XYZ file of C-alpha atoms in Angstrom:
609
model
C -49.560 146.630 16.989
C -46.435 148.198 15.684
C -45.501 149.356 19.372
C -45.784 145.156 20.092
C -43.424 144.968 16.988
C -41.347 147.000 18.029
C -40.772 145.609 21.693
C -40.792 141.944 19.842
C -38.302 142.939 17.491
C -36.040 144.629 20.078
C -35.865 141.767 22.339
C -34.790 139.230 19.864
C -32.496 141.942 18.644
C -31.256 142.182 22.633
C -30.574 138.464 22.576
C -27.796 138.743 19.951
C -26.515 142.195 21.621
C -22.679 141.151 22.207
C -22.236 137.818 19.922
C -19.194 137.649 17.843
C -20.531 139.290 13.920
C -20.483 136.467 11.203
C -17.017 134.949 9.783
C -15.534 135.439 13.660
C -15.038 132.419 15.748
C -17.942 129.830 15.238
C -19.400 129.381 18.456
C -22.149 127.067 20.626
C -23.444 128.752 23.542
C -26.153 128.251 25.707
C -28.028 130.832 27.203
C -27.172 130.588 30.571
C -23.206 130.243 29.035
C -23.612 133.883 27.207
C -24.489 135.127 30.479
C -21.979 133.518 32.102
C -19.250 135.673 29.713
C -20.669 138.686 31.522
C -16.892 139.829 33.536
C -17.731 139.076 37.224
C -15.596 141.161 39.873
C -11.951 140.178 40.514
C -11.478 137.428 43.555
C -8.726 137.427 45.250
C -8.112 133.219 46.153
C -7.880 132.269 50.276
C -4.164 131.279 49.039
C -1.782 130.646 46.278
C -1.853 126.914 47.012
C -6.080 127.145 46.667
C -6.860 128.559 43.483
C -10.675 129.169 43.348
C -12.433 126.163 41.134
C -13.671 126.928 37.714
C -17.705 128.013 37.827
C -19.350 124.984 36.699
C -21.227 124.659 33.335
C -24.562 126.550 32.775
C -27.328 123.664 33.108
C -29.335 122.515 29.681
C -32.306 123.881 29.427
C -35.010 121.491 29.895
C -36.302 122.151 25.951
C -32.891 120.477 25.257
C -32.683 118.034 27.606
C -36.194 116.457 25.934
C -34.923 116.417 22.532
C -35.963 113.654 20.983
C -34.022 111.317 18.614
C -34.688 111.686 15.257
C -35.012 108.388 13.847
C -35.611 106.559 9.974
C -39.351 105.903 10.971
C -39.739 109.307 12.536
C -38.891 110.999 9.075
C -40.842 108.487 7.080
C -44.034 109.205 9.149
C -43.545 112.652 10.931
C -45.545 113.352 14.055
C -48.368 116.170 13.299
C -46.894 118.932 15.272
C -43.238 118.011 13.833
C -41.452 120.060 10.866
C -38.618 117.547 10.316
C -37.321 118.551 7.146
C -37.427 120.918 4.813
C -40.816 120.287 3.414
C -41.645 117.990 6.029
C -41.894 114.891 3.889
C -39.877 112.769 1.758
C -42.592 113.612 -0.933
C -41.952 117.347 -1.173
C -45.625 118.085 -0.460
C -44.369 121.070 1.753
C -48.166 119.984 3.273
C -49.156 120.185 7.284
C -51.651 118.401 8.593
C -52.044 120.885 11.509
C -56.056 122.080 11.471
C -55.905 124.488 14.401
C -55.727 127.854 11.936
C -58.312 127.858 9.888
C -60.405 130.368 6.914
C -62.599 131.393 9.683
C -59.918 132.191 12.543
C -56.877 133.119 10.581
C -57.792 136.968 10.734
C -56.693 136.689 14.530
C -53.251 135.544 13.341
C -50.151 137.786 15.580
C -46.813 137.232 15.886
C -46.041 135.038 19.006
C -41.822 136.017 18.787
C -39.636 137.304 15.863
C -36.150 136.756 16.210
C -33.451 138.120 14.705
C -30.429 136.279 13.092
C -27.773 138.596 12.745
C -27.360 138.942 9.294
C -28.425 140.232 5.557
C -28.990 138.604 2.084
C -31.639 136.245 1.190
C -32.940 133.956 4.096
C -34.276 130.635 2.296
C -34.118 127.860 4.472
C -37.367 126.665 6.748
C -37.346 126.629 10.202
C -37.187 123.007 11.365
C -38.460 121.905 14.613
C -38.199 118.828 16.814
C -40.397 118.416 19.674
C -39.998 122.114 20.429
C -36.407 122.633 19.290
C -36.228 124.795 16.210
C -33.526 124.868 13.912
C -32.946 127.418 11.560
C -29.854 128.064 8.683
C -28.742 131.468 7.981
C -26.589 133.621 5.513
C -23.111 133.201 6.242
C -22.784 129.689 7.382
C -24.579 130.182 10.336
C -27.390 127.837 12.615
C -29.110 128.745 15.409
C -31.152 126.848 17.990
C -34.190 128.450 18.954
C -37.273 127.576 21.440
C -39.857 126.925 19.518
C -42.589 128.504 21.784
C -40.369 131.395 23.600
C -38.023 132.151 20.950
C -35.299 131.858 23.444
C -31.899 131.348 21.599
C -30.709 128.089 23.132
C -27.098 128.053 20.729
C -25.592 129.522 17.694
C -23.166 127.936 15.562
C -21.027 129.605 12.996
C -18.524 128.364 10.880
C -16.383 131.126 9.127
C -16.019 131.211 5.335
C -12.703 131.409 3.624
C -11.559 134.710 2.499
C -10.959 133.381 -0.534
C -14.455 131.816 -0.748
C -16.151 131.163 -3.807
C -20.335 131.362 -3.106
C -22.171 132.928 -5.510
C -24.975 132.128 -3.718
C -24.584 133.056 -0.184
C -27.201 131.595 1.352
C -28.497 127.899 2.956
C -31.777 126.296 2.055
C -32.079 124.586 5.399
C -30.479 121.316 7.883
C -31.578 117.863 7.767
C -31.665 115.947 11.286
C -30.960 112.270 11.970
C -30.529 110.839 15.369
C -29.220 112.988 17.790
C -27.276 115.175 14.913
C -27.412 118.539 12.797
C -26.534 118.283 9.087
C -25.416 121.223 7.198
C -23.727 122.087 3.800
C -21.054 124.946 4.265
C -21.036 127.148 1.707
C -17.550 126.344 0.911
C -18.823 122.851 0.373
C -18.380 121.392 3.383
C -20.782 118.746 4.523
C -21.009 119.346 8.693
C -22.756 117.411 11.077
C -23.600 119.193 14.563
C -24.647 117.675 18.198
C -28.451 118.963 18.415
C -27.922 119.277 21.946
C -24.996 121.849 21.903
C -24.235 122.907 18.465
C -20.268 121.288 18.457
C -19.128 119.834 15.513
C -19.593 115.639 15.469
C -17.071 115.286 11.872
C -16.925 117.155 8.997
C -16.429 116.266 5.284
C -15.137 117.804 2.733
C -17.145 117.052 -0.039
C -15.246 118.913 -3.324
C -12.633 121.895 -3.809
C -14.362 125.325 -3.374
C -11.302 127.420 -5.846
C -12.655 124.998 -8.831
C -16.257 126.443 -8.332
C -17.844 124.507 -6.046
C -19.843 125.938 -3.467
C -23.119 124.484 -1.543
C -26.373 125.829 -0.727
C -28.809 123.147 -0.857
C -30.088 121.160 2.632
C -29.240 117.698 2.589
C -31.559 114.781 2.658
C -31.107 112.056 5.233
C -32.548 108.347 4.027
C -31.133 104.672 4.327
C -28.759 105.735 6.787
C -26.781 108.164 4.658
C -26.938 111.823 4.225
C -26.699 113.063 0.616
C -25.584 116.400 -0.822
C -24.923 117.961 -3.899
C -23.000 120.807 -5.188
C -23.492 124.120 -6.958
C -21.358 126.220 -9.906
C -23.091 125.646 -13.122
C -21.829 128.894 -14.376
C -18.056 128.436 -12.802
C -17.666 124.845 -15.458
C -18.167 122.564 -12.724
C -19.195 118.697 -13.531
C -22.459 118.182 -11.014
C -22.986 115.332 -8.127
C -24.843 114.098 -5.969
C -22.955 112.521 -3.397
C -23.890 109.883 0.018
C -22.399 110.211 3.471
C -22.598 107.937 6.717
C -24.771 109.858 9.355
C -22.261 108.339 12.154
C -19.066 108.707 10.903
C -19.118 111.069 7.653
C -17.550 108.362 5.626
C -17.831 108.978 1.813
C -20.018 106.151 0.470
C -20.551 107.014 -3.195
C -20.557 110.066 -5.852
C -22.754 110.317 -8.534
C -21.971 112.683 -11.325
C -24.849 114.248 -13.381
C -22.376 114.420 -16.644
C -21.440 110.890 -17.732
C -17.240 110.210 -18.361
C -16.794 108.385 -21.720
C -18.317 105.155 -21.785
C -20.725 105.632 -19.282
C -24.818 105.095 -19.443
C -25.367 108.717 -21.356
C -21.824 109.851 -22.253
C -22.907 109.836 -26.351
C -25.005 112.729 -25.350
C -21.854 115.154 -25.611
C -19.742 115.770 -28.206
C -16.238 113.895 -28.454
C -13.365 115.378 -25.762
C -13.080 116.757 -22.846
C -16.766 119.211 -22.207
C -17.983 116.678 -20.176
C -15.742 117.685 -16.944
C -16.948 121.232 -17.436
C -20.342 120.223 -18.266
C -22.875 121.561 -15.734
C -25.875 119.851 -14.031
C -25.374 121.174 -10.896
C -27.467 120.835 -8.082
C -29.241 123.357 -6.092
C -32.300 122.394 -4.373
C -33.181 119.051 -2.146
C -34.578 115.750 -3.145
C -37.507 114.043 -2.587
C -37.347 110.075 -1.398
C -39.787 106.767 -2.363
C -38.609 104.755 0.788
C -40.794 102.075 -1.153
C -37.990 101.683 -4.149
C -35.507 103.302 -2.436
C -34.948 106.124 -5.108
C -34.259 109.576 -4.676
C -35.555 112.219 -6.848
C -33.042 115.140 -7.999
C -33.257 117.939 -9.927
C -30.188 119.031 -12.088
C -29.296 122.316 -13.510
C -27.967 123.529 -17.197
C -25.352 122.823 -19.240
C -21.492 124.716 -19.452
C -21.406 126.678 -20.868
C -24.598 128.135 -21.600
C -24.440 128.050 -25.379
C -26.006 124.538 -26.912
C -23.979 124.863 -30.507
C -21.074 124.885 -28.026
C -21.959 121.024 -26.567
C -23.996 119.739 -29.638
C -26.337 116.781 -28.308
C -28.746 115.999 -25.756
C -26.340 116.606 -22.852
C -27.496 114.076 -20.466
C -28.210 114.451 -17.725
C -28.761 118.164 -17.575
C -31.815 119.886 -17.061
C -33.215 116.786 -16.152
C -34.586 115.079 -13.115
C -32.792 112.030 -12.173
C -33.870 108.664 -10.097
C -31.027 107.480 -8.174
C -30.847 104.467 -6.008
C -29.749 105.315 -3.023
C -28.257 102.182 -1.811
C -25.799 102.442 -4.169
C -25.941 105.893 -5.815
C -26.735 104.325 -9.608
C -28.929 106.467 -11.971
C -31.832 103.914 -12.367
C -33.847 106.330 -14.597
C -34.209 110.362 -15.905
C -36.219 112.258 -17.697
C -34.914 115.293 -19.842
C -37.170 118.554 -19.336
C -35.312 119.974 -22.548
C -32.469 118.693 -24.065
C -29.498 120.736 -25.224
C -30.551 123.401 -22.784
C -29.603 127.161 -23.856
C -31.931 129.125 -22.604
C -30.557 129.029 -18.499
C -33.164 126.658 -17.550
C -31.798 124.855 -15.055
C -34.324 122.208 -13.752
C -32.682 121.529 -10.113
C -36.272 121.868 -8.261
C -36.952 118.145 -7.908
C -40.795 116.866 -8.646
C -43.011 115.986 -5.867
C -44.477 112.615 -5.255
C -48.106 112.576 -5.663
C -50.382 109.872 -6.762
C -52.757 110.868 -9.376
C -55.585 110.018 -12.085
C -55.562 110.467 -15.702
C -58.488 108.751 -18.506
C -59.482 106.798 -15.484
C -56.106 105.468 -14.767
C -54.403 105.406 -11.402
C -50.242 106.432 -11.735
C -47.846 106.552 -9.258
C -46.814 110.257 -9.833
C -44.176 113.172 -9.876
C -44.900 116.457 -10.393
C -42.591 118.951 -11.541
C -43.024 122.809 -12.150
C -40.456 123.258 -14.602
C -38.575 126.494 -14.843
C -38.542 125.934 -18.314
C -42.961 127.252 -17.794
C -44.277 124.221 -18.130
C -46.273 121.635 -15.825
C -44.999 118.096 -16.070
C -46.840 115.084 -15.078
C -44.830 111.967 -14.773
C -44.782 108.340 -13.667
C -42.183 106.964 -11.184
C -41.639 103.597 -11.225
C -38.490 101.038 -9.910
C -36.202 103.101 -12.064
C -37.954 104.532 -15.292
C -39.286 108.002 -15.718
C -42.506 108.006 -17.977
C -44.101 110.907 -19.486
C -47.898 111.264 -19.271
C -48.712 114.831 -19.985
C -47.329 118.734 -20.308
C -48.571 122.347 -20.701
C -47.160 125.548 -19.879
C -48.352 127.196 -17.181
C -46.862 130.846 -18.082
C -46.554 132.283 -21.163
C -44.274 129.838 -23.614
C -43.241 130.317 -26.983
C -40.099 128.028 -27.532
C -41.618 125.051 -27.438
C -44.053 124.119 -30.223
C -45.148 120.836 -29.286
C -44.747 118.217 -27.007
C -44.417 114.319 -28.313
C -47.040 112.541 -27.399
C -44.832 109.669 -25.976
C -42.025 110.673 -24.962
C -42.717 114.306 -24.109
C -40.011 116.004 -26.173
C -39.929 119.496 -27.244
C -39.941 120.001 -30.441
C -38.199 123.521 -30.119
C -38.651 126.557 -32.566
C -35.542 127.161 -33.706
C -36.003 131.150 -33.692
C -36.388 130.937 -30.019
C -33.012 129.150 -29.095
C -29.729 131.800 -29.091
C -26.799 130.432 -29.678
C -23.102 131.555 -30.543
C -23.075 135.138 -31.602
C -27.203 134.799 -32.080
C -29.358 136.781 -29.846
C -32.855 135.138 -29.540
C -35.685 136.353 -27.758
C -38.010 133.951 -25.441
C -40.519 133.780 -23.053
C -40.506 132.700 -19.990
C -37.164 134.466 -18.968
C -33.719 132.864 -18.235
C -35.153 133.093 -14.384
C -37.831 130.958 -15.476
C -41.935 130.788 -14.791
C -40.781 129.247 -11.373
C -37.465 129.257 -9.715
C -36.225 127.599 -7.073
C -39.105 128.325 -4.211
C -40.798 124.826 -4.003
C -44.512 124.961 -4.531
C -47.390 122.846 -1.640
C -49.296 119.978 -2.866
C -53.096 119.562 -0.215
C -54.491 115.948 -0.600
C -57.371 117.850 0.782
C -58.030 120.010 -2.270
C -56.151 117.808 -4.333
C -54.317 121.066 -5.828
C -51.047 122.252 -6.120
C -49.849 125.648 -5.399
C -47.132 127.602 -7.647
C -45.505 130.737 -6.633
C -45.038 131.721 -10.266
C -43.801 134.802 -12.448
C -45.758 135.320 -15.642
C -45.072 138.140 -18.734
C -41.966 138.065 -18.102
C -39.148 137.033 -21.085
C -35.699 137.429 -21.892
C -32.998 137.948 -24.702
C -29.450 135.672 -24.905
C -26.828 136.227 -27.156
C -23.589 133.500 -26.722
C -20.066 134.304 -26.925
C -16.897 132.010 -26.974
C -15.429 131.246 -23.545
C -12.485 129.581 -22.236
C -12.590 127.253 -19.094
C -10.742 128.804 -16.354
C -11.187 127.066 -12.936
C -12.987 129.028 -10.636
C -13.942 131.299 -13.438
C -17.356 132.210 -15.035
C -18.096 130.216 -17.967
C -21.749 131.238 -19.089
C -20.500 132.272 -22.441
C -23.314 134.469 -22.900
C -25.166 138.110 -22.132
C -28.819 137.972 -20.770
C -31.329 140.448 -20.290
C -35.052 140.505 -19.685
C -38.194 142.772 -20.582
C -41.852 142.819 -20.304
C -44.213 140.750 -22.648
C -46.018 143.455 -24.527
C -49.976 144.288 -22.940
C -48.361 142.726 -19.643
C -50.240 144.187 -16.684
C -48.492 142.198 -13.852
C -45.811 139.640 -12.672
C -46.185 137.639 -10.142
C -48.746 135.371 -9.238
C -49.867 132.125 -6.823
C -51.641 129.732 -8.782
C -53.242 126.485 -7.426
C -53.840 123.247 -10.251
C -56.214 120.610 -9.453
C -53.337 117.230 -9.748
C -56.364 114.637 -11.558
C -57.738 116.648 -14.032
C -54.591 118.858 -14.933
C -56.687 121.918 -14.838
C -55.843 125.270 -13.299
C -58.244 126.032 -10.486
C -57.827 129.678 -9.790
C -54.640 132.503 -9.503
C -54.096 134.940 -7.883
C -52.258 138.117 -9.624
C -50.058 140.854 -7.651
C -50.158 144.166 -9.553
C -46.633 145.344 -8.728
C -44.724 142.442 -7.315
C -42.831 139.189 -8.621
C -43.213 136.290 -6.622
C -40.603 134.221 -4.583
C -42.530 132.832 -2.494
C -42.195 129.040 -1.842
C -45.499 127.934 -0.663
C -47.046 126.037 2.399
C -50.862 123.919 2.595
C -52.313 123.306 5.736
C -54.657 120.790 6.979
C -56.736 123.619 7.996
C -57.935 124.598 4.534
C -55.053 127.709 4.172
C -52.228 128.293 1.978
C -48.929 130.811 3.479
C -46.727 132.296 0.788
C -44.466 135.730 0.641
C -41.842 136.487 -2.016
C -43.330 140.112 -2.938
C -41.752 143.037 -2.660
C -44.063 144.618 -0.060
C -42.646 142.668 2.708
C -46.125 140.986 3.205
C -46.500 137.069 4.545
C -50.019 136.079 3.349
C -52.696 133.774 3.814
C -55.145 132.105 0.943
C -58.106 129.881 0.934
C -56.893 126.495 -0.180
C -60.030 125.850 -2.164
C -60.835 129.463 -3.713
C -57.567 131.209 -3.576
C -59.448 134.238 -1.702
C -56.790 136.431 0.117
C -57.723 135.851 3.777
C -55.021 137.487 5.823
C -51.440 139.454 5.848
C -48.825 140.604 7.699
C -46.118 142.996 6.893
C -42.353 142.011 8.032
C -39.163 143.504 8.367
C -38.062 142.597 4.802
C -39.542 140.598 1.499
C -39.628 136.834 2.327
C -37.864 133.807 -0.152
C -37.716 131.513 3.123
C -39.883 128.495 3.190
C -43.126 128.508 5.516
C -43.524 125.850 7.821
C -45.933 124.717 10.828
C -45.632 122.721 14.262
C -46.970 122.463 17.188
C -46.053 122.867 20.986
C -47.986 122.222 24.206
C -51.349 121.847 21.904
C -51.051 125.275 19.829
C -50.405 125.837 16.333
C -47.608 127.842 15.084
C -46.755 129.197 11.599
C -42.618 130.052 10.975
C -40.851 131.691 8.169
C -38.011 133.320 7.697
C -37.808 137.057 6.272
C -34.857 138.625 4.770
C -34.552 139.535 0.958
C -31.520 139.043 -1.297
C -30.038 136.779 -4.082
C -31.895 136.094 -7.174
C -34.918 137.733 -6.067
C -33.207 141.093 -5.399
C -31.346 140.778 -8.939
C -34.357 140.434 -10.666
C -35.934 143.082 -8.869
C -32.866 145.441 -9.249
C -33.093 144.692 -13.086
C -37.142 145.407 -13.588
C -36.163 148.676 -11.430
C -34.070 149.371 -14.570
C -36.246 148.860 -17.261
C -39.450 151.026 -15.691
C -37.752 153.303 -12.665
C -39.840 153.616 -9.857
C -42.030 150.463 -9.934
C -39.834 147.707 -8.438
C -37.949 149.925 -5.713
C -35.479 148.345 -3.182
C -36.443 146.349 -0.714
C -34.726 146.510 2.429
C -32.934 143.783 3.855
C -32.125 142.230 7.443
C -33.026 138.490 8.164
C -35.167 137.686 11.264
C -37.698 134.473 12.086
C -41.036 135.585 12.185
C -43.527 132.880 13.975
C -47.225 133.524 14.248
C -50.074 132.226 16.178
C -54.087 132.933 16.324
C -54.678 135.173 19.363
């Protein structure tokens, strides 16, 4: 097996042999066109009056030639074998139907290709595929094309970042497709729509100034005919958006800020001046879309600076998801996770859309694994966000209470830090869950979280002074063990009716940054430990079933898809960002038990042999 590896490994490395490195010339090659750049022997022409003709252009490969038009209906009911956007739905479910893999054949599970992309830090996005064209974004504003069943590199794109560039998180959470187009964010916060056929830029907008500390990371989401984006730099002082493209032309069509100006729905949440362009609620992490009301679902982060004494009120709408219409980009309802956010809590992973049963009661439902450790269950509606119920799901010691109707914290005072006052809390400023997005099965009717448990942190706040392009936390963290705490990470799965945790799954030595996949087949796929290992679980018992080691710890989302009638599983593995910082700091605090983990991105996709 590792001599199979090995070969697998080298050949996808082989395919990149000779490609410009990232940040040099972006590029869309074929193939048959990188082959063609091989120097041929010098021709001398019959005359000077009969130069010798240009060779002609490498031919398409056929995989390309079939690509099929992604259109509104396509992404509101994906076919089976499809992986159209990042978790395959508008609903966030991050669920495939796809049955082939199964509890009683996923043992046999092997790596059909692994490709590699070039390039370090933490791989996050999914790969996408389309009829047998896979799509995958990279590190350092880079896509690449890929067979789906060969792993044959069909083209590359990459766009080189500023040297000047301000990312502080260097990384892409995946494309969206539309038509016969490619839609990326740039890092530099750039919105950039690519021919699927040949990787060349269509337009490109420019969708806010990078040197004021805006930077993107997030995939977009593609509904109604326009492509929407938002932007990252909660702790640079930025004022948050979500804003709404034309697919066709990359027209601007509206901007929705996430920090009302004066006089605007929400603005008597800050205090009186100018904190509100500085405010925060940036936005990190996709969508999710009712076509049925036309809203779209997005999560928003924390407040600038970190400190709530400094920004007394609620702070609308940070921390918060938020319903926007997307015909027109209005904010037709919110709800507030915790107001006056000082803890780091960002709340930008956006709820899924799952219809569920409480006290005999149908509601039309979102679901959102907070990172502030608890498990909210919501209604959607035409525009309002109801509460229906809460509990933590990791250890939680700020919040006291809930209100009954309106789901409030009522928060212990002890437990928030503030200016000069260092408080102690649990979860941790990273949160029970981060950013990976957990799976919803309407099969088990359970969702699955890739959480971090024990786990709690200390804040103390400090004055700071807005400097554009600057940091503007205002604050010192750290983090430490709950006391008795005999592990981290864990995958937990929650039965959706009766709000009851079904079973979990602990890892001795690991966190978890795993975002999680469900299969029609009865399996959940997960990574995000620091053993490098992609795993398989029973859907119903949690039972570990099967797993793989890989070249480095995976954070990239899991997907599945089909091609000429077999079942594939695709991630992406390649450690970095948040997950290596918290690693690097629990290396600190007990030496030896959270070492490195090397890094090196590469696609991994697996099939039953």
């Amino acid at each position: 097996m590792r001599i199979l590896l090995g070969l697998l490994i080298a050949a996808s490395v082989a395919t990149l042999k000779g490609s410009p490195s990232i940040g040099e010339e972006k590029e869309s090659l074929y193939m048959g066109a990188v082959q063609a750049q091989v120097p041929a022997p010098p021709q001398v022409p019959a005359s000077p009056q009969a130069p010798l003709p240009p060779p002609p252009p490498a031919p398409m490969p056929m995989v390309l030639r079939n690509y099929k038009p992604v259109t509104a209906e396509r992404l509101k009911n994906p076919d089976a074998g499809d992986w159209l956007m990042v978790r395959r739905t508008y609903d966030g479910w991050g669920y495939s139907p796809l049955d082939q893999i199964t509890p009683a054949n996923v043992t046999r599970l092997q790596p059909a290709w692994v490709f590699s992309t070039g390039v370090t830090n933490g791989h996050e996005a999914p790969p996408i595929v389309n009829n047998g064209v896979m799509f995958v974004a990279t590190p350092g504003n880079q896509i690449v094309a890929i067979d789906a069943k060969s792993g044959r590199l069909l083209w590359r794109y990459k766009r080189p970042l500023p040297d000047d560039v301000i990312l502080l998180h260097a990384t892409s959470r995946g494309v969206a497709l539309y038509g016969d187009k490619i839609f990326f964010a740039a890092g530099e916060a750039v919105l950039v729509a690519l021919d699927a056929a040949t990787g060349k830029e269509v337009w490109t907008a420019q969708v806010e100034t990078n040197s004021n500390g805006y930077y993107m990371s997030v995939a977009p989401l593609v509904a109604d005919g326009k492509v929407m984006v938002g932007a990252s730099g909660g702790e640079l002082g930025v004022r948050g958006f979500i804003a709404a493209y034309d697919v066709e032309t990359g027209e601007a069509l509206w901007k929705t800020y996430t920090v009302p100006a004066p006089g605007e729905p929400g603005s008597d949440t800050w205090p009186q001046g100018d904190q509100w362009k500085t405010g925060g609620g940036s936005i990190w992490v996709t969508g999710t879309y009712d076509p049925a009301t036309n809203l779209a679902f997005w999560g928003t982060g924390n407040g600038g600076p970190w400190m709530g004494d400094q920004r007394t009120g609620d702070n609308l709408y940070t921390s918060s998801t938020v319903a926007i219409d997307v015909a027109t980009g209005r904010i037709k309802g919110h709800f507030q996770y915790h107001p006056n956010d000082s803890w780091d809590w960002d709340e930008v992973s956006p709820p899924i859309l799952v219809d569920y049963r409480r006290n005999g009661r149908a509601i039309k439902g979102l679901v959102n694994v907070a990172r502030d450790g608890y498990l909210w269950f919501l209604e959607r509606t035409d525009g309002r966000i109801n509460f229906v119920e809460g509990m933590p799901y990791v250890k939680q010691n700020v919040f006291r209470s809930l209100d009954a109707k309106t789901g409030r914290p009522d928060v212990d005072p002890e437990r928030q830090p503030g200016t000069g006052r260092e408080a102690e809390f649990c979860p941790s400023h990273w949160g029970g869950k981060n950013w990976p997005p957990i799976a919803f099965s309407p099969k088990t009717r359970m969702i699955y979280i890739p959480a971090n448990e024990n786990l709690c942190g200390r804040i103390v706040g400090r004055p700071v002074t807005y400097t554009a392009g600057r940091g503007f936390t205002g604050a010192t963290n750290t983090i430490f063990m709950a006391p008795d705490a005999d592990h981290i990470g864990e995958v937990q799965a929650w039965d959706v009716d009766t709000g009851k945790r079904k079973w979990t799954h602990t890892f001795a030595a690991s966190t978890n940054w795993g975002p999680m996949l469900a299969t029609g087949g009865g399996l959940v796929f997960s990574g995000g430990t620091q053993d490098r290992l992609f795993r398989a679980f029973d859907a119903s018992s949690g039972a570990l079933l099967w797993e793989f080691p890989t070249n480095s710890g995976i954070i990239g989302q899991p997907s599945a898809f089909m091609v000429d009638g077999r079942q594939y599983i695709a991630v992406q593995s390649g450690w970095g960002i948040d997950a290596r910082s918290m690693q690097g700091r629990l290396n600190r605090i007990v030496p030896g038990d959270f070492p490195d983990v090397p890094e090196g991105g590469a696609v991994w996709v697996f099939a039953v042999k």
